[in-house]
């Protein structure tokens, strides 16, 4: 796999929406979130979007700024009270995530609290852990002394002083230098305690300095399940990016409706699937779906554009409004998949208003996309999972590349179970009740009834 940005293998949630304690939620280059309505699937993708929206990375860049954005450019979660488990504001929300690097995994944990002075919540503490060596860097946001930051290096308290100039000019590299200087000093002064851990601390320092996780989350994109329907024309507006962090090139995007700019902006670039030109890849996808053979975005005025899809069967250019609802729903998914800027992509219900064949084509696009960026898919359609199973059986994906997370709910809140796939694309063990949609269950019931009738007929013939 050609991955330039870090990917993530485990997510854990505590007191986040429907989850009291989630345990480890296994993530992969391609993760499917499945389960009944209102079970808690969206809480998993919401936690990822929340991290991207608040730009929890780079860690040093958030040592000072603790305020949180619950409603922003990626997702609207309301407030701390809306998000915390059972709306109990005395609880602490915890989100932890571990990088996919199996050789040197790093785990980040963010604790969020609320009080009378800050009812909308604030970052209480951050833990950065080198999983291999168990070395932990703890940042305490509850420290009261102005101009001073309190940290703990494997439990040893370290205070780092910073100036107003560092905050004013966002000179976080200077702050990083101060922190890394203190880390080196503590390790050198405690050689016995840190014996065998120096390499782990180098990885933690390198993680803080590299900012790779910051770029990964800063370039997150989300295709909302509330995508708008087809329109005769669309208003020209700049692509939605993270205005708070303009330094992140191609920042966070919410694909909640069709955007001419998003289509125009990527039209002359190469797709992330196989390096073909964007418009050529779109043409191939539309043809495979039997929807059309080309996509055009035409300016109607300075402020408006219209989207046209060419029907090569009857030879006409149709306005998207006249093509059907499904096309308007799948175009944001295709645009997000083919766009190179985003590094972590959340797709909610890609199957909306799509014919089964079109679902299969879009599932294939998503499977190919997971080779260049991490994709999290929330879906009710087994067709997308089955496409991934076929890709595994054909050798295009490995079982480790795919995670199926089944979410259900009981009186203790949402819970997850993981469905494994072997090298042949077969499910390992029993899947939970309700995993497949009702049509599948009905089909299996009909097959069982048919088999029973055949057995009865054979018994009658023998007698």
Short mmCIF file of C-alpha atoms in Angstrom, two decimals:
data_model
loop_
_atom_site.label_atom_id
_atom_site.label_comp_id
_atom_site.label_asym_id
_atom_site.label_seq_id
_atom_site.Cartn_x
_atom_site.Cartn_y
_atom_site.Cartn_z
CA UNK A 1 0.00 0.00 0.00
CA UNK A 2 1.24 3.46 -0.86
CA UNK A 3 0.28 5.46 2.23
CA UNK A 4 1.93 8.84 2.78
CA UNK A 5 -0.07 9.74 5.87
CA UNK A 6 -0.53 7.75 9.09
CA UNK A 7 -3.51 5.47 9.42
CA UNK A 8 -5.20 4.23 12.56
CA UNK A 9 -5.84 0.74 13.93
CA UNK A 10 -7.82 1.24 17.16
CA UNK A 11 -10.35 3.73 18.44
CA UNK A 12 -11.71 3.70 22.00
CA UNK A 13 -14.56 5.83 23.30
CA UNK A 14 -15.70 6.48 26.86
CA UNK A 15 -18.81 8.48 27.70
CA UNK A 16 -19.14 9.58 24.07
CA UNK A 17 -22.76 9.71 22.90
CA UNK A 18 -24.20 6.18 23.13
CA UNK A 19 -20.95 4.61 24.34
CA UNK A 20 -20.24 4.20 28.03
CA UNK A 21 -17.10 2.16 27.35
CA UNK A 22 -16.56 0.94 23.81
CA UNK A 23 -13.39 -1.09 24.31
CA UNK A 24 -11.09 -1.28 21.29
CA UNK A 25 -12.86 -0.59 18.00
CA UNK A 26 -10.71 -2.17 15.29
CA UNK A 27 -9.99 0.12 12.36
CA UNK A 28 -8.32 -0.81 9.07
CA UNK A 29 -7.56 0.88 5.73
CA UNK A 30 -11.21 0.01 4.94
CA UNK A 31 -13.63 -0.08 7.89
CA UNK A 32 -17.33 -0.86 7.66
CA UNK A 33 -19.70 0.28 10.41
CA UNK A 34 -22.87 -1.81 10.35
CA UNK A 35 -25.81 -2.47 12.65
CA UNK A 36 -29.41 -1.45 13.35
CA UNK A 37 -30.61 2.15 13.24
CA UNK A 38 -29.76 4.22 16.34
CA UNK A 39 -27.36 1.56 17.58
CA UNK A 40 -24.36 3.90 17.72
CA UNK A 41 -22.64 3.47 14.34
CA UNK A 42 -22.59 7.20 13.70
CA UNK A 43 -20.98 7.81 17.10
CA UNK A 44 -17.79 6.15 15.83
CA UNK A 45 -17.56 8.26 12.69
CA UNK A 46 -18.65 11.32 14.71
CA UNK A 47 -15.72 10.86 17.10
CA UNK A 48 -13.29 10.82 14.17
CA UNK A 49 -14.92 13.89 12.59
CA UNK A 50 -14.85 15.66 15.96
CA UNK A 51 -11.08 15.11 16.20
CA UNK A 52 -10.58 16.41 12.68
CA UNK A 53 -12.83 19.39 13.28
CA UNK A 54 -10.98 20.41 16.43
CA UNK A 55 -7.60 19.64 14.92
CA UNK A 56 -6.40 17.73 17.98
CA UNK A 57 -3.09 17.36 16.13
CA UNK A 58 -0.38 18.58 16.25
CA UNK A 59 -0.44 18.08 19.99
CA UNK A 60 1.89 20.99 20.66
CA UNK A 61 -0.36 23.30 18.70
CA UNK A 62 -3.11 22.59 21.21
CA UNK A 63 -1.15 22.90 24.43
CA UNK A 64 -2.57 26.38 24.88
CA UNK A 65 -5.93 26.36 23.06
CA UNK A 66 -8.38 24.15 24.94
CA UNK A 67 -11.74 25.38 23.66
CA UNK A 68 -13.71 22.89 21.58
CA UNK A 69 -15.81 23.29 18.46
CA UNK A 70 -18.81 20.98 18.71
CA UNK A 71 -20.55 22.49 15.70
CA UNK A 72 -18.20 23.22 12.82
CA UNK A 73 -17.06 22.53 9.29
CA UNK A 74 -17.25 18.73 9.50
CA UNK A 75 -20.04 17.89 11.93
CA UNK A 76 -22.66 19.42 14.21
CA UNK A 77 -22.70 17.61 17.55
CA UNK A 78 -24.55 20.31 19.48
CA UNK A 79 -22.78 20.77 22.80
CA UNK A 80 -20.88 18.90 25.49
CA UNK A 81 -24.17 18.04 27.19
CA UNK A 82 -25.57 16.64 23.93
CA UNK A 83 -22.52 14.42 23.42
CA UNK A 84 -21.64 13.15 26.89
CA UNK A 85 -23.10 9.73 27.79
CA UNK A 86 -26.62 9.99 29.26
CA UNK A 87 -26.17 13.80 29.08
CA UNK A 88 -24.43 13.65 32.46
CA UNK A 89 -22.13 16.69 32.49
CA UNK A 90 -20.18 15.40 35.51
CA UNK A 91 -18.68 12.62 33.35
CA UNK A 92 -15.38 12.82 31.48
CA UNK A 93 -15.37 12.09 27.73
CA UNK A 94 -12.37 10.11 26.53
CA UNK A 95 -11.32 9.49 22.92
CA UNK A 96 -8.19 7.45 22.25
CA UNK A 97 -6.76 6.39 18.92
CA UNK A 98 -3.77 4.24 17.97
CA UNK A 99 -1.71 4.48 14.80
CA UNK A 100 -1.66 1.56 12.38
CA UNK A 101 2.14 1.25 12.42
CA UNK A 102 2.46 -2.24 13.94
CA UNK A 103 6.18 -1.89 14.54
CA UNK A 104 6.03 1.44 16.39
CA UNK A 105 2.42 2.17 17.36
CA UNK A 106 1.63 5.46 19.11
CA UNK A 107 -1.58 5.92 21.08
CA UNK A 108 -3.21 9.30 21.72
CA UNK A 109 -5.83 9.80 24.42
CA UNK A 110 -7.83 13.01 24.82
CA UNK A 111 -9.90 13.65 27.96
CA UNK A 112 -12.65 16.27 27.83
CA UNK A 113 -14.51 17.71 30.80
CA UNK A 114 -17.06 20.40 31.57
CA UNK A 115 -17.54 22.71 34.55
CA UNK A 116 -19.51 25.78 35.59
CA UNK A 117 -16.98 28.16 34.05
CA UNK A 118 -16.74 26.19 30.80
CA UNK A 119 -20.07 24.39 30.37
CA UNK A 120 -19.29 23.59 26.75
CA UNK A 121 -16.29 21.50 27.68
CA UNK A 122 -12.52 21.76 27.46
CA UNK A 123 -9.55 19.46 26.99
CA UNK A 124 -8.58 18.22 30.46
CA UNK A 125 -5.51 16.21 29.51
CA UNK A 126 -3.70 14.49 26.66
CA UNK A 127 -1.72 11.26 26.90
CA UNK A 128 0.75 10.25 24.20
CA UNK A 129 1.89 6.66 24.63
CA UNK A 130 4.53 4.64 22.82
CA UNK A 131 2.74 1.27 22.92
CA UNK A 132 5.91 -0.79 22.35
CA UNK A 133 7.82 0.62 25.36
CA UNK A 134 4.79 1.78 27.40
CA UNK A 135 6.39 5.23 27.70
CA UNK A 136 3.75 7.91 28.32
CA UNK A 137 3.84 11.68 27.95
CA UNK A 138 0.99 13.29 29.90
CA UNK A 139 -0.12 16.90 29.47
CA UNK A 140 -2.23 18.34 32.28
CA UNK A 141 -4.49 21.20 31.20
CA UNK A 142 -5.69 21.80 34.73
CA UNK A 143 -2.46 23.57 35.66
CA UNK A 144 -3.26 27.02 37.05
CA UNK A 145 0.05 28.88 36.67
CA UNK A 146 -0.02 31.27 33.71
CA UNK A 147 2.83 30.96 31.24
CA UNK A 148 3.59 27.45 32.44
CA UNK A 149 2.62 24.04 31.12
CA UNK A 150 2.57 20.97 33.35
CA UNK A 151 3.62 17.64 31.85
CA UNK A 152 4.50 14.22 33.20
CA UNK A 153 7.16 11.99 31.67
CA UNK A 154 6.37 8.48 32.88
CA UNK A 155 4.95 10.02 36.03
CA UNK A 156 7.78 12.51 36.63
CA UNK A 157 6.41 16.04 36.77
CA UNK A 158 7.93 18.54 34.35
CA UNK A 159 6.96 22.21 34.07
CA UNK A 160 7.57 23.99 30.78
CA UNK A 161 7.48 27.77 30.71
CA UNK A 162 6.31 29.54 27.58
CA UNK A 163 5.99 33.19 26.65
CA UNK A 164 3.07 35.23 25.33
CA UNK A 165 5.10 35.66 22.16
CA UNK A 166 4.93 31.92 21.46
CA UNK A 167 1.13 32.02 21.74
CA UNK A 168 0.73 35.25 19.75
CA UNK A 169 2.83 34.05 16.83
CA UNK A 170 1.77 30.39 17.10
CA UNK A 171 5.46 29.55 17.34
CA UNK A 172 4.76 25.97 18.32
CA UNK A 173 8.12 24.82 17.00
CA UNK A 174 9.72 26.87 19.79
CA UNK A 175 7.33 25.28 22.26
CA UNK A 176 8.24 21.86 20.89
CA UNK A 177 11.91 22.66 21.40
CA UNK A 178 11.23 23.54 25.05
CA UNK A 179 9.26 20.34 25.61
CA UNK A 180 11.79 18.05 23.89
CA UNK A 181 14.59 19.77 25.85
CA UNK A 182 12.83 18.93 29.13
CA UNK A 183 12.20 15.34 28.02
CA UNK A 184 15.91 14.83 27.24
CA UNK A 185 16.89 16.35 30.59
CA UNK A 186 14.57 14.10 32.62
CA UNK A 187 15.73 10.95 30.77
CA UNK A 188 19.41 11.81 31.25
CA UNK A 189 18.88 12.52 34.95
CA UNK A 190 17.06 9.21 35.52
CA UNK A 191 19.09 6.60 33.58
CA UNK A 192 17.90 3.65 35.69
CA UNK A 193 14.20 4.49 35.42
CA UNK A 194 14.37 5.04 31.67
CA UNK A 195 16.65 2.11 30.87
CA UNK A 196 15.49 0.52 27.63
CA UNK A 197 12.97 3.32 27.00
CA UNK A 198 15.10 5.89 25.21
CA UNK A 199 14.07 4.57 21.80
CA UNK A 200 10.40 4.84 22.77
CA UNK A 201 10.86 8.43 23.85
CA UNK A 202 12.61 9.23 20.60
CA UNK A 203 9.50 7.95 18.81
CA UNK A 204 7.25 10.16 20.97
CA UNK A 205 9.43 13.22 20.32
CA UNK A 206 9.54 12.39 16.61
CA UNK A 207 5.75 12.06 16.55
CA UNK A 208 5.34 15.49 18.13
CA UNK A 209 7.81 17.04 15.70
CA UNK A 210 6.63 15.41 12.47
CA UNK A 211 3.05 16.77 12.48
CA UNK A 212 2.01 13.87 10.23
CA UNK A 213 -1.00 13.15 12.42
CA UNK A 214 -1.97 16.80 12.21
CA UNK A 215 -1.98 16.71 8.42
CA UNK A 216 -3.87 13.41 8.41
CA UNK A 217 -6.72 14.72 10.57
CA UNK A 218 -6.50 18.22 9.11
CA UNK A 219 -7.24 16.75 5.68
CA UNK A 220 -10.15 14.61 6.78
CA UNK A 221 -13.30 14.59 4.65
CA UNK A 222 -16.81 13.43 5.40
CA UNK A 223 -19.61 12.57 2.99
CA UNK A 224 -22.76 13.16 4.98
CA UNK A 225 -25.82 10.90 4.85
CA UNK A 226 -27.87 14.11 4.62
CA UNK A 227 -26.70 14.89 1.11
CA UNK A 228 -28.92 17.31 -0.81
CA UNK A 229 -31.02 16.23 -3.77
CA UNK A 230 -30.47 17.15 -7.42
CA UNK A 231 -30.89 20.79 -8.41
CA UNK A 232 -31.29 22.50 -11.77
CA UNK A 233 -28.34 24.73 -10.89
CA UNK A 234 -25.91 25.12 -8.00
CA UNK A 235 -24.56 28.22 -6.36
CA UNK A 236 -20.85 28.82 -6.87
CA UNK A 237 -19.19 28.93 -3.47
CA UNK A 238 -15.60 28.22 -2.48
CA UNK A 239 -14.90 24.63 -1.46
CA UNK A 240 -15.53 24.14 2.23
CA UNK A 241 -12.18 24.06 4.00
CA UNK A 242 -10.98 24.52 7.52
CA UNK A 243 -10.87 28.31 7.84
CA UNK A 244 -9.37 27.99 11.31
CA UNK A 245 -6.32 26.20 9.98
CA UNK A 246 -5.61 27.68 6.53
CA UNK A 247 -2.07 26.29 6.56
CA UNK A 248 -3.41 22.80 5.98
CA UNK A 249 -3.53 22.50 2.24
CA UNK A 250 -6.79 21.03 1.01
CA UNK A 251 -8.18 21.04 4.56
CA UNK A 252 -11.25 19.34 5.99
CA UNK A 253 -14.28 19.10 3.72
CA UNK A 254 -17.89 18.24 4.32
CA UNK A 255 -19.59 16.78 1.26
CA UNK A 256 -23.20 17.33 2.34
CA UNK A 257 -24.35 18.54 -1.08
CA UNK A 258 -23.03 18.65 -4.61
CA UNK A 259 -20.44 21.38 -5.05
CA UNK A 260 -19.48 22.57 -8.54
CA UNK A 261 -16.18 23.81 -7.13
CA UNK A 262 -15.31 20.40 -5.75
CA UNK A 263 -15.99 18.89 -9.15
CA UNK A 264 -14.17 21.66 -11.03
CA UNK A 265 -11.27 21.70 -8.61
CA UNK A 266 -10.51 18.05 -9.16
CA UNK A 267 -11.51 17.79 -12.80
CA UNK A 268 -8.01 18.41 -14.18
CA UNK A 269 -6.19 16.43 -11.50
CA UNK A 270 -5.43 12.73 -11.38
CA UNK A 271 -7.64 10.38 -9.41
CA UNK A 272 -6.35 8.59 -6.33
CA UNK A 273 -7.57 5.21 -7.58
CA UNK A 274 -5.21 4.51 -10.46
CA UNK A 275 -3.66 7.82 -11.48
CA UNK A 276 -5.98 8.39 -14.44
CA UNK A 277 -7.32 11.92 -15.08
CA UNK A 278 -10.25 12.71 -12.81
CA UNK A 279 -12.77 13.27 -15.62
CA UNK A 280 -11.72 10.03 -17.34
CA UNK A 281 -12.22 8.06 -14.13
CA UNK A 282 -15.66 9.65 -13.60
CA UNK A 283 -16.57 8.76 -17.19
CA UNK A 284 -15.65 5.10 -16.59
CA UNK A 285 -17.64 4.97 -13.35
CA UNK A 286 -20.76 6.53 -14.91
CA UNK A 287 -20.58 4.07 -17.81
CA UNK A 288 -20.22 1.12 -15.45
CA UNK A 289 -23.28 2.33 -13.55
CA UNK A 290 -25.28 2.73 -16.80
CA UNK A 291 -25.98 6.35 -15.83
CA UNK A 292 -24.08 8.21 -18.55
CA UNK A 293 -20.72 8.65 -20.21
CA UNK A 294 -19.42 12.06 -19.12
CA UNK A 295 -19.85 14.78 -16.52
CA UNK A 296 -19.79 18.50 -17.30
CA UNK A 297 -20.03 21.52 -15.02
CA UNK A 298 -21.13 24.61 -16.99
CA UNK A 299 -21.24 28.17 -15.71
CA UNK A 300 -24.69 29.70 -16.08
CA UNK A 301 -23.62 32.98 -14.53
CA UNK A 302 -20.89 34.32 -12.32
CA UNK A 303 -22.75 32.90 -9.35
CA UNK A 304 -24.33 29.69 -10.62
CA UNK A 305 -23.37 26.47 -12.40
CA UNK A 306 -25.29 23.54 -13.80
CA UNK A 307 -24.19 19.90 -13.81
CA UNK A 308 -24.84 17.82 -16.91
CA UNK A 309 -24.48 14.09 -17.52
CA UNK A 310 -24.25 12.90 -21.12
CA UNK A 311 -26.50 9.98 -22.05
CA UNK A 312 -24.57 8.18 -24.79
CA UNK A 313 -27.48 5.81 -25.56
CA UNK A 314 -29.84 8.48 -26.85
CA UNK A 315 -27.14 11.10 -27.39
CA UNK A 316 -28.30 13.96 -25.16
CA UNK A 317 -26.78 16.08 -22.42
CA UNK A 318 -29.17 15.95 -19.45
CA UNK A 319 -29.27 18.33 -16.54
CA UNK A 320 -28.58 16.43 -13.30
CA UNK A 321 -32.09 17.32 -12.13
CA UNK A 322 -33.47 15.23 -15.02
CA UNK A 323 -31.16 12.25 -14.54
CA UNK A 324 -32.57 11.09 -11.23
CA UNK A 325 -32.02 11.36 -7.51
CA UNK A 326 -29.39 8.61 -7.26
CA UNK A 327 -26.82 10.41 -9.42
CA UNK A 328 -26.83 13.44 -7.12
CA UNK A 329 -26.20 11.15 -4.14
CA UNK A 330 -23.28 9.20 -5.58
CA UNK A 331 -21.39 12.15 -7.15
CA UNK A 332 -20.22 13.57 -3.78
CA UNK A 333 -18.97 10.08 -2.85
CA UNK A 334 -17.07 9.74 -6.12
CA UNK A 335 -15.62 13.24 -5.81
CA UNK A 336 -14.42 12.56 -2.26
CA UNK A 337 -12.92 9.19 -3.26
CA UNK A 338 -11.03 10.55 -6.26
CA UNK A 339 -9.76 13.73 -4.59
CA UNK A 340 -6.18 13.42 -3.43
CA UNK A 341 -6.25 16.14 -0.74
CA UNK A 342 -8.25 14.21 1.82
CA UNK A 343 -6.33 11.63 3.82
CA UNK A 344 -9.01 10.13 6.02
CA UNK A 345 -12.43 9.74 4.47
CA UNK A 346 -15.75 9.05 6.19
CA UNK A 347 -18.60 7.96 3.91
CA UNK A 348 -22.11 7.67 5.33
CA UNK A 349 -24.64 5.48 3.55
CA UNK A 350 -23.11 5.49 0.06
CA UNK A 351 -25.98 3.29 -1.11
CA UNK A 352 -28.67 6.00 -0.82
CA UNK A 353 -31.08 5.92 -3.83
CA UNK A 354 -28.78 3.70 -5.88
CA UNK A 355 -29.74 0.68 -7.96
CA UNK A 356 -27.97 -2.56 -6.83
CA UNK A 357 -25.66 -2.51 -9.86
CA UNK A 358 -24.67 1.10 -9.18
CA UNK A 359 -24.07 0.17 -5.54
CA UNK A 360 -21.70 -2.56 -6.69
CA UNK A 361 -19.73 -0.14 -8.87
CA UNK A 362 -19.50 2.44 -6.08
CA UNK A 363 -18.42 -0.29 -3.66
CA UNK A 364 -15.60 -1.17 -6.04
CA UNK A 365 -14.53 2.51 -6.13
CA UNK A 366 -14.46 2.62 -2.33
CA UNK A 367 -12.42 -0.60 -2.12
CA UNK A 368 -9.84 0.82 -4.55
CA UNK A 369 -9.81 4.15 -2.68
CA UNK A 370 -8.80 2.37 0.55
CA UNK A 371 -5.43 1.59 -1.05
CA UNK A 372 -4.47 5.27 -1.05
CA UNK A 373 -6.32 6.64 2.00
CA UNK A 374 -8.10 5.30 5.05
CA UNK A 375 -11.86 4.97 4.51
CA UNK A 376 -14.59 4.49 7.12
CA UNK A 377 -17.97 3.50 5.64
CA UNK A 378 -21.24 3.53 7.54
CA UNK A 379 -23.69 1.37 5.59
CA UNK A 380 -26.85 -0.72 5.72
CA UNK A 381 -26.04 -2.48 2.45
CA UNK A 382 -24.29 -5.89 2.47
CA UNK A 383 -23.33 -5.25 -1.16
CA UNK A 384 -20.42 -3.03 -0.07
CA UNK A 385 -19.11 -5.64 2.35
CA UNK A 386 -19.53 -8.41 -0.21
CA UNK A 387 -17.52 -6.37 -2.72
CA UNK A 388 -14.69 -6.17 -0.18
CA UNK A 389 -14.95 -9.93 0.40
CA UNK A 390 -14.59 -10.53 -3.34
CA UNK A 391 -11.57 -8.20 -3.45
CA UNK A 392 -9.98 -10.26 -0.66
CA UNK A 393 -10.72 -13.55 -2.42
CA UNK A 394 -9.20 -12.17 -5.64
CA UNK A 395 -6.11 -10.96 -3.79
CA UNK A 396 -6.73 -7.23 -4.35
CA UNK A 397 -7.15 -6.70 -0.60
CA UNK A 398 -5.96 -8.70 2.38
CA UNK A 399 -8.14 -9.66 5.39
CA UNK A 400 -6.06 -7.19 7.47
CA UNK A 401 -7.10 -4.39 5.11
CA UNK A 402 -10.78 -4.72 6.06
CA UNK A 403 -12.53 -4.34 9.41
CA UNK A 404 -16.25 -4.99 9.90
CA UNK A 405 -17.54 -3.38 13.09
CA UNK A 406 -21.03 -4.41 14.12
CA UNK A 407 -22.69 -1.99 16.54
CA UNK A 408 -25.67 -2.90 18.72
CA UNK A 409 -27.24 -1.49 21.87
CA UNK A 410 -28.38 -2.75 25.26
CA UNK A 411 -29.28 -1.08 28.58
CA UNK A 412 -25.60 -0.33 29.16
CA UNK A 413 -25.29 1.60 25.92
CA UNK A 414 -23.77 0.85 22.53
CA UNK A 415 -21.40 -2.07 22.13
CA UNK A 416 -19.26 -3.38 19.28
CA UNK A 417 -18.34 -6.79 17.94
CA UNK A 418 -15.97 -7.55 15.10
CA UNK A 419 -16.67 -9.84 12.16
CA UNK A 420 -13.55 -11.39 10.68
CA UNK A 421 -12.93 -12.47 7.09
CA UNK A 422 -10.46 -15.14 5.96
CA UNK A 423 -8.25 -15.21 2.86
CA UNK A 424 -11.10 -16.71 0.81
CA UNK A 425 -13.43 -13.83 1.63
CA UNK A 426 -15.51 -16.04 3.93
CA UNK A 427 -16.79 -14.93 7.31
CA UNK A 428 -15.01 -16.49 10.26
CA UNK A 429 -17.47 -17.65 12.93
CA UNK A 430 -21.07 -16.60 13.37
CA UNK A 431 -22.15 -13.09 12.52
CA UNK A 432 -24.48 -11.24 14.93
CA UNK A 433 -28.23 -11.38 14.48
CA UNK A 434 -29.36 -8.52 12.26
CA UNK A 435 -25.98 -8.20 10.51
CA UNK A 436 -27.49 -8.69 7.05
CA UNK A 437 -30.44 -6.68 5.85
CA UNK A 438 -33.97 -8.09 5.84
CA UNK A 439 -33.92 -8.92 2.13
CA UNK A 440 -31.00 -11.28 2.70
CA UNK A 441 -32.75 -12.88 5.67
CA UNK A 442 -35.94 -13.29 3.60
CA UNK A 443 -33.96 -14.91 0.78
CA UNK A 444 -32.30 -17.33 3.20
CA UNK A 445 -35.70 -18.17 4.72
CA UNK A 446 -37.09 -18.93 1.25
CA UNK A 447 -34.11 -21.16 0.49
CA UNK A 448 -34.57 -23.05 3.76
CA UNK A 449 -38.28 -23.52 3.03
CA UNK A 450 -37.44 -24.73 -0.48
CA UNK A 451 -34.85 -27.18 0.84
CA UNK A 452 -37.31 -28.50 3.42
CA UNK A 453 -39.94 -29.04 0.72
CA UNK A 454 -37.42 -30.87 -1.46
CA UNK A 455 -36.48 -33.11 1.45
CA UNK A 456 -40.16 -33.84 2.15
CA UNK A 457 -40.76 -34.70 -1.51
CA UNK A 458 -37.76 -37.04 -1.53
CA UNK A 459 -39.06 -38.76 1.63
CA UNK A 460 -42.49 -39.23 0.07
CA UNK A 461 -40.97 -40.74 -3.09
CA UNK A 462 -38.86 -43.18 -1.08
CA UNK A 463 -41.88 -44.28 0.95
#
